[in-house]
């Protein structure tokens, strides 16, 4: 095994292990909150869907890519390749959708009572679950075309124009279909990123206005301790910033893979690393600002808020 392949394999392994540990820890945290009777926030359901999607992204792409980089090239059949890339595409799209929904949900949560969005604040929790389910159903249907262009390395074929992912081949779908797919990914990302930037700007404006009001009322003797809402908002703002940055970089590499007829495996590996960055770091961003520390008193009341 070449030193470069071993290095890339260890990088993929580190990213995969870090992402799995982070997302499983976050899911375990919510499981503990549920078992101890804590009342969930409106954004918690979105975070759970986001975490499940991130786990699927890492398992469906990070694990095979690690194995391929470490020299195991023929461990997936043709059907296995189709399934792995289909799951990866669906979970990636759901991750984007959930991140956008999380940002909008938090913006609605912190909006003032006299705001025009105050009505949504009371009803938001009713629509979050159906919207999450709709995201899964939509992308399960939309991405049925993905397996058509994937094939395993164990299958005999004479494909001349293909993208080598190390363990599977992505066949060239033709300039028209490839351009249509790239345009679809572009407009989807622009739409969701636009919504996230709008909701993030609203949150920054709302928190800044609230801080000025509190300083005006209490003078300079204002406690530096952030409220749970402020900490949650800060984590989501950092999450959205990370997502937008990595999404733009990932889309640039995606265009390169689309334009080049036979891109190098090095370019594919860099694209996978960038694309796997958000699922790996997002649980740590969310947990770093989590104000609910497990307390035994949560178990005494099923409908009470956990202490913050």
mmCIF file with all atom_site columns, N, CA, C and O in Angstrom, residues 20-53:
data_model
loop_
_atom_site.group_PDB
_atom_site.id
_atom_site.type_symbol
_atom_site.label_atom_id
_atom_site.label_alt_id
_atom_site.label_comp_id
_atom_site.label_asym_id
_atom_site.label_entity_id
_atom_site.label_seq_id
_atom_site.pdbx_PDB_ins_code
_atom_site.Cartn_x
_atom_site.Cartn_y
_atom_site.Cartn_z
_atom_site.occupancy
_atom_site.B_iso_or_equiv
_atom_site.pdbx_formal_charge
_atom_site.auth_seq_id
_atom_site.auth_comp_id
_atom_site.auth_asym_id
_atom_site.auth_atom_id
_atom_site.pdbx_PDB_model_num
ATOM 1   N N  . UNK A 1 20 ? -19.207 9.465  13.857 1.00 0.00 ? 20 UNK A N  1
ATOM 2   C CA . UNK A 1 20 ? -20.086 8.454  14.460 1.00 0.00 ? 20 UNK A CA 1
ATOM 3   C C  . UNK A 1 20 ? -20.192 8.664  15.971 1.00 0.00 ? 20 UNK A C  1
ATOM 4   O O  . UNK A 1 20 ? -21.292 8.642  16.548 1.00 0.00 ? 20 UNK A O  1
ATOM 5   N N  . UNK A 1 21 ? -19.060 8.896  16.634 1.00 0.00 ? 21 UNK A N  1
ATOM 6   C CA . UNK A 1 21 ? -19.067 9.113  18.085 1.00 0.00 ? 21 UNK A CA 1
ATOM 7   C C  . UNK A 1 21 ? -19.888 10.348 18.450 1.00 0.00 ? 21 UNK A C  1
ATOM 8   O O  . UNK A 1 21 ? -20.670 10.335 19.414 1.00 0.00 ? 21 UNK A O  1
ATOM 9   N N  . UNK A 1 22 ? -19.719 11.416 17.679 1.00 0.00 ? 22 UNK A N  1
ATOM 10  C CA . UNK A 1 22 ? -20.446 12.646 17.967 1.00 0.00 ? 22 UNK A CA 1
ATOM 11  C C  . UNK A 1 22 ? -21.945 12.495 17.794 1.00 0.00 ? 22 UNK A C  1
ATOM 12  O O  . UNK A 1 22 ? -22.729 12.891 18.673 1.00 0.00 ? 22 UNK A O  1
ATOM 13  N N  . UNK A 1 23 ? -22.361 11.914 16.679 1.00 0.00 ? 23 UNK A N  1
ATOM 14  C CA . UNK A 1 23 ? -23.791 11.778 16.414 1.00 0.00 ? 23 UNK A CA 1
ATOM 15  C C  . UNK A 1 23 ? -24.459 10.768 17.347 1.00 0.00 ? 23 UNK A C  1
ATOM 16  O O  . UNK A 1 23 ? -25.590 10.983 17.793 1.00 0.00 ? 23 UNK A O  1
ATOM 17  N N  . UNK A 1 24 ? -23.763 9.668  17.655 1.00 0.00 ? 24 UNK A N  1
ATOM 18  C CA . UNK A 1 24 ? -24.312 8.687  18.598 1.00 0.00 ? 24 UNK A CA 1
ATOM 19  C C  . UNK A 1 24 ? -24.416 9.298  19.993 1.00 0.00 ? 24 UNK A C  1
ATOM 20  O O  . UNK A 1 24 ? -25.401 9.065  20.715 1.00 0.00 ? 24 UNK A O  1
ATOM 21  N N  . UNK A 1 25 ? -23.435 10.110 20.386 1.00 0.00 ? 25 UNK A N  1
ATOM 22  C CA . UNK A 1 25 ? -23.482 10.782 21.692 1.00 0.00 ? 25 UNK A CA 1
ATOM 23  C C  . UNK A 1 25 ? -24.666 11.733 21.770 1.00 0.00 ? 25 UNK A C  1
ATOM 24  O O  . UNK A 1 25 ? -25.354 11.809 22.799 1.00 0.00 ? 25 UNK A O  1
ATOM 25  N N  . UNK A 1 26 ? -24.910 12.464 20.671 1.00 0.00 ? 26 UNK A N  1
ATOM 26  C CA . UNK A 1 26 ? -26.036 13.403 20.652 1.00 0.00 ? 26 UNK A CA 1
ATOM 27  C C  . UNK A 1 26 ? -27.367 12.662 20.730 1.00 0.00 ? 26 UNK A C  1
ATOM 28  O O  . UNK A 1 26 ? -28.279 13.064 21.465 1.00 0.00 ? 26 UNK A O  1
ATOM 29  N N  . UNK A 1 27 ? -27.491 11.564 19.991 1.00 0.00 ? 27 UNK A N  1
ATOM 30  C CA . UNK A 1 27 ? -28.715 10.758 20.065 1.00 0.00 ? 27 UNK A CA 1
ATOM 31  C C  . UNK A 1 27 ? -28.893 10.153 21.454 1.00 0.00 ? 27 UNK A C  1
ATOM 32  O O  . UNK A 1 27 ? -30.016 10.094 21.977 1.00 0.00 ? 27 UNK A O  1
ATOM 33  N N  . UNK A 1 28 ? -27.798 9.727  22.065 1.00 0.00 ? 28 UNK A N  1
ATOM 34  C CA . UNK A 1 28 ? -27.863 9.171  23.423 1.00 0.00 ? 28 UNK A CA 1
ATOM 35  C C  . UNK A 1 28 ? -28.305 10.231 24.424 1.00 0.00 ? 28 UNK A C  1
ATOM 36  O O  . UNK A 1 28 ? -29.043 9.939  25.375 1.00 0.00 ? 28 UNK A O  1
ATOM 37  N N  . UNK A 1 29 ? -27.867 11.446 24.203 1.00 0.00 ? 29 UNK A N  1
ATOM 38  C CA . UNK A 1 29 ? -28.266 12.556 25.070 1.00 0.00 ? 29 UNK A CA 1
ATOM 39  C C  . UNK A 1 29 ? -29.784 12.757 25.023 1.00 0.00 ? 29 UNK A C  1
ATOM 40  O O  . UNK A 1 29 ? -30.433 12.907 26.066 1.00 0.00 ? 29 UNK A O  1
ATOM 41  N N  . UNK A 1 30 ? -30.340 12.732 23.817 1.00 0.00 ? 30 UNK A N  1
ATOM 42  C CA . UNK A 1 30 ? -31.787 12.904 23.691 1.00 0.00 ? 30 UNK A CA 1
ATOM 43  C C  . UNK A 1 30 ? -32.547 11.694 24.230 1.00 0.00 ? 30 UNK A C  1
ATOM 44  O O  . UNK A 1 30 ? -33.650 11.838 24.775 1.00 0.00 ? 30 UNK A O  1
ATOM 45  N N  . UNK A 1 31 ? -31.973 10.525 24.092 1.00 0.00 ? 31 UNK A N  1
ATOM 46  C CA . UNK A 1 31 ? -32.597 9.333  24.667 1.00 0.00 ? 31 UNK A CA 1
ATOM 47  C C  . UNK A 1 31 ? -32.637 9.448  26.182 1.00 0.00 ? 31 UNK A C  1
ATOM 48  O O  . UNK A 1 31 ? -33.647 9.112  26.825 1.00 0.00 ? 31 UNK A O  1
ATOM 49  N N  . UNK A 1 32 ? -31.558 9.949  26.778 1.00 0.00 ? 32 UNK A N  1
ATOM 50  C CA . UNK A 1 32 ? -31.514 10.126 28.226 1.00 0.00 ? 32 UNK A CA 1
ATOM 51  C C  . UNK A 1 32 ? -32.556 11.156 28.674 1.00 0.00 ? 32 UNK A C  1
ATOM 52  O O  . UNK A 1 32 ? -33.236 10.968 29.690 1.00 0.00 ? 32 UNK A O  1
ATOM 53  N N  . UNK A 1 33 ? -32.661 12.255 27.925 1.00 0.00 ? 33 UNK A N  1
ATOM 54  C CA . UNK A 1 33 ? -33.657 13.273 28.264 1.00 0.00 ? 33 UNK A CA 1
ATOM 55  C C  . UNK A 1 33 ? -35.069 12.693 28.215 1.00 0.00 ? 33 UNK A C  1
ATOM 56  O O  . UNK A 1 33 ? -35.923 13.010 29.055 1.00 0.00 ? 33 UNK A O  1
ATOM 57  N N  . UNK A 1 34 ? -35.308 11.835 27.229 1.00 0.00 ? 34 UNK A N  1
ATOM 58  C CA . UNK A 1 34 ? -36.629 11.215 27.105 1.00 0.00 ? 34 UNK A CA 1
ATOM 59  C C  . UNK A 1 34 ? -36.895 10.262 28.272 1.00 0.00 ? 34 UNK A C  1
ATOM 60  O O  . UNK A 1 34 ? -37.975 10.286 28.877 1.00 0.00 ? 34 UNK A O  1
ATOM 61  N N  . UNK A 1 35 ? -35.922 9.438  28.621 1.00 0.00 ? 35 UNK A N  1
ATOM 62  C CA . UNK A 1 35 ? -36.108 8.456  29.690 1.00 0.00 ? 35 UNK A CA 1
ATOM 63  C C  . UNK A 1 35 ? -36.252 9.108  31.063 1.00 0.00 ? 35 UNK A C  1
ATOM 64  O O  . UNK A 1 35 ? -36.903 8.552  31.952 1.00 0.00 ? 35 UNK A O  1
ATOM 65  N N  . UNK A 1 36 ? -35.641 10.283 31.228 1.00 0.00 ? 36 UNK A N  1
ATOM 66  C CA . UNK A 1 36 ? -35.723 10.972 32.515 1.00 0.00 ? 36 UNK A CA 1
ATOM 67  C C  . UNK A 1 36 ? -36.885 11.950 32.587 1.00 0.00 ? 36 UNK A C  1
ATOM 68  O O  . UNK A 1 36 ? -37.053 12.636 33.589 1.00 0.00 ? 36 UNK A O  1
ATOM 69  N N  . UNK A 1 37 ? -37.687 12.024 31.530 1.00 0.00 ? 37 UNK A N  1
ATOM 70  C CA . UNK A 1 37 ? -38.915 12.810 31.586 1.00 0.00 ? 37 UNK A CA 1
ATOM 71  C C  . UNK A 1 37 ? -38.783 14.268 31.232 1.00 0.00 ? 37 UNK A C  1
ATOM 72  O O  . UNK A 1 37 ? -39.686 15.055 31.536 1.00 0.00 ? 37 UNK A O  1
ATOM 73  N N  . UNK A 1 38 ? -37.703 14.675 30.614 1.00 0.00 ? 38 UNK A N  1
ATOM 74  C CA . UNK A 1 38 ? -37.545 16.078 30.256 1.00 0.00 ? 38 UNK A CA 1
ATOM 75  C C  . UNK A 1 38 ? -38.454 16.452 29.092 1.00 0.00 ? 38 UNK A C  1
ATOM 76  O O  . UNK A 1 38 ? -38.686 15.661 28.183 1.00 0.00 ? 38 UNK A O  1
ATOM 77  N N  . UNK A 1 39 ? -38.945 17.664 29.135 1.00 0.00 ? 39 UNK A N  1
ATOM 78  C CA . UNK A 1 39 ? -39.783 18.169 28.050 1.00 0.00 ? 39 UNK A CA 1
ATOM 79  C C  . UNK A 1 39 ? -38.897 18.666 26.915 1.00 0.00 ? 39 UNK A C  1
ATOM 80  O O  . UNK A 1 39 ? -37.958 19.428 27.132 1.00 0.00 ? 39 UNK A O  1
ATOM 81  N N  . UNK A 1 40 ? -39.198 18.252 25.692 1.00 0.00 ? 40 UNK A N  1
ATOM 82  C CA . UNK A 1 40 ? -38.377 18.623 24.547 1.00 0.00 ? 40 UNK A CA 1
ATOM 83  C C  . UNK A 1 40 ? -38.773 19.990 24.007 1.00 0.00 ? 40 UNK A C  1
ATOM 84  O O  . UNK A 1 40 ? -39.928 20.394 24.079 1.00 0.00 ? 40 UNK A O  1
ATOM 85  N N  . UNK A 1 41 ? -37.784 20.664 23.438 1.00 0.00 ? 41 UNK A N  1
ATOM 86  C CA . UNK A 1 41 ? -38.044 21.920 22.742 1.00 0.00 ? 41 UNK A CA 1
ATOM 87  C C  . UNK A 1 41 ? -38.553 21.634 21.336 1.00 0.00 ? 41 UNK A C  1
ATOM 88  O O  . UNK A 1 41 ? -38.426 20.522 20.832 1.00 0.00 ? 41 UNK A O  1
ATOM 89  N N  . UNK A 1 42 ? -39.057 22.676 20.698 1.00 0.00 ? 42 UNK A N  1
ATOM 90  C CA . UNK A 1 42 ? -39.596 22.499 19.344 1.00 0.00 ? 42 UNK A CA 1
ATOM 91  C C  . UNK A 1 42 ? -38.501 22.141 18.344 1.00 0.00 ? 42 UNK A C  1
ATOM 92  O O  . UNK A 1 42 ? -38.763 21.478 17.334 1.00 0.00 ? 42 UNK A O  1
ATOM 93  N N  . UNK A 1 43 ? -37.255 22.566 18.619 1.00 0.00 ? 43 UNK A N  1
ATOM 94  C CA . UNK A 1 43 ? -36.153 22.296 17.688 1.00 0.00 ? 43 UNK A CA 1
ATOM 95  C C  . UNK A 1 43 ? -35.524 20.921 17.901 1.00 0.00 ? 43 UNK A C  1
ATOM 96  O O  . UNK A 1 43 ? -34.754 20.462 17.047 1.00 0.00 ? 43 UNK A O  1
ATOM 97  N N  . UNK A 1 44 ? -35.836 20.266 19.021 1.00 0.00 ? 44 UNK A N  1
ATOM 98  C CA . UNK A 1 44 ? -35.182 18.994 19.334 1.00 0.00 ? 44 UNK A CA 1
ATOM 99  C C  . UNK A 1 44 ? -35.519 17.897 18.326 1.00 0.00 ? 44 UNK A C  1
ATOM 100 O O  . UNK A 1 44 ? -34.672 17.073 17.985 1.00 0.00 ? 44 UNK A O  1
ATOM 101 N N  . UNK A 1 45 ? -36.767 17.885 17.860 1.00 0.00 ? 45 UNK A N  1
ATOM 102 C CA . UNK A 1 45 ? -37.159 16.868 16.881 1.00 0.00 ? 45 UNK A CA 1
ATOM 103 C C  . UNK A 1 45 ? -36.380 17.037 15.582 1.00 0.00 ? 45 UNK A C  1
ATOM 104 O O  . UNK A 1 45 ? -35.966 16.050 14.964 1.00 0.00 ? 45 UNK A O  1
ATOM 105 N N  . UNK A 1 46 ? -36.164 18.278 15.180 1.00 0.00 ? 46 UNK A N  1
ATOM 106 C CA . UNK A 1 46 ? -35.391 18.544 13.963 1.00 0.00 ? 46 UNK A CA 1
ATOM 107 C C  . UNK A 1 46 ? -33.955 18.071 14.142 1.00 0.00 ? 46 UNK A C  1
ATOM 108 O O  . UNK A 1 46 ? -33.371 17.475 13.229 1.00 0.00 ? 46 UNK A O  1
ATOM 109 N N  . UNK A 1 47 ? -33.389 18.332 15.315 1.00 0.00 ? 47 UNK A N  1
ATOM 110 C CA . UNK A 1 47 ? -32.002 17.918 15.573 1.00 0.00 ? 47 UNK A CA 1
ATOM 111 C C  . UNK A 1 47 ? -31.883 16.401 15.527 1.00 0.00 ? 47 UNK A C  1
ATOM 112 O O  . UNK A 1 47 ? -30.887 15.855 15.024 1.00 0.00 ? 47 UNK A O  1
ATOM 113 N N  . UNK A 1 48 ? -32.888 15.697 16.039 1.00 0.00 ? 48 UNK A N  1
ATOM 114 C CA . UNK A 1 48 ? -32.843 14.227 16.009 1.00 0.00 ? 48 UNK A CA 1
ATOM 115 C C  . UNK A 1 48 ? -32.882 13.707 14.572 1.00 0.00 ? 48 UNK A C  1
ATOM 116 O O  . UNK A 1 48 ? -32.141 12.780 14.218 1.00 0.00 ? 48 UNK A O  1
ATOM 117 N N  . UNK A 1 49 ? -33.732 14.293 13.736 1.00 0.00 ? 49 UNK A N  1
ATOM 118 C CA . UNK A 1 49 ? -33.765 13.903 12.320 1.00 0.00 ? 49 UNK A CA 1
ATOM 119 C C  . UNK A 1 49 ? -32.440 14.241 11.640 1.00 0.00 ? 49 UNK A C  1
ATOM 120 O O  . UNK A 1 49 ? -31.922 13.447 10.834 1.00 0.00 ? 49 UNK A O  1
ATOM 121 N N  . UNK A 1 50 ? -31.882 15.407 11.961 1.00 0.00 ? 50 UNK A N  1
ATOM 122 C CA . UNK A 1 50 ? -30.593 15.817 11.392 1.00 0.00 ? 50 UNK A CA 1
ATOM 123 C C  . UNK A 1 50 ? -29.498 14.848 11.795 1.00 0.00 ? 50 UNK A C  1
ATOM 124 O O  . UNK A 1 50 ? -28.657 14.457 10.974 1.00 0.00 ? 50 UNK A O  1
ATOM 125 N N  . UNK A 1 51 ? -29.508 14.415 13.052 1.00 0.00 ? 51 UNK A N  1
ATOM 126 C CA . UNK A 1 51 ? -28.477 13.500 13.553 1.00 0.00 ? 51 UNK A CA 1
ATOM 127 C C  . UNK A 1 51 ? -28.587 12.131 12.891 1.00 0.00 ? 51 UNK A C  1
ATOM 128 O O  . UNK A 1 51 ? -27.566 11.524 12.531 1.00 0.00 ? 51 UNK A O  1
ATOM 129 N N  . UNK A 1 52 ? -29.805 11.627 12.711 1.00 0.00 ? 52 UNK A N  1
ATOM 130 C CA . UNK A 1 52 ? -29.994 10.348 12.030 1.00 0.00 ? 52 UNK A CA 1
ATOM 131 C C  . UNK A 1 52 ? -29.506 10.440 10.582 1.00 0.00 ? 52 UNK A C  1
ATOM 132 O O  . UNK A 1 52 ? -28.810 9.534  10.089 1.00 0.00 ? 52 UNK A O  1
ATOM 133 N N  . UNK A 1 53 ? -29.845 11.544 9.912  1.00 0.00 ? 53 UNK A N  1
ATOM 134 C CA . UNK A 1 53 ? -29.390 11.736 8.529  1.00 0.00 ? 53 UNK A CA 1
ATOM 135 C C  . UNK A 1 53 ? -27.876 11.800 8.459  1.00 0.00 ? 53 UNK A C  1
ATOM 136 O O  . UNK A 1 53 ? -27.253 11.207 7.566  1.00 0.00 ? 53 UNK A O  1
#
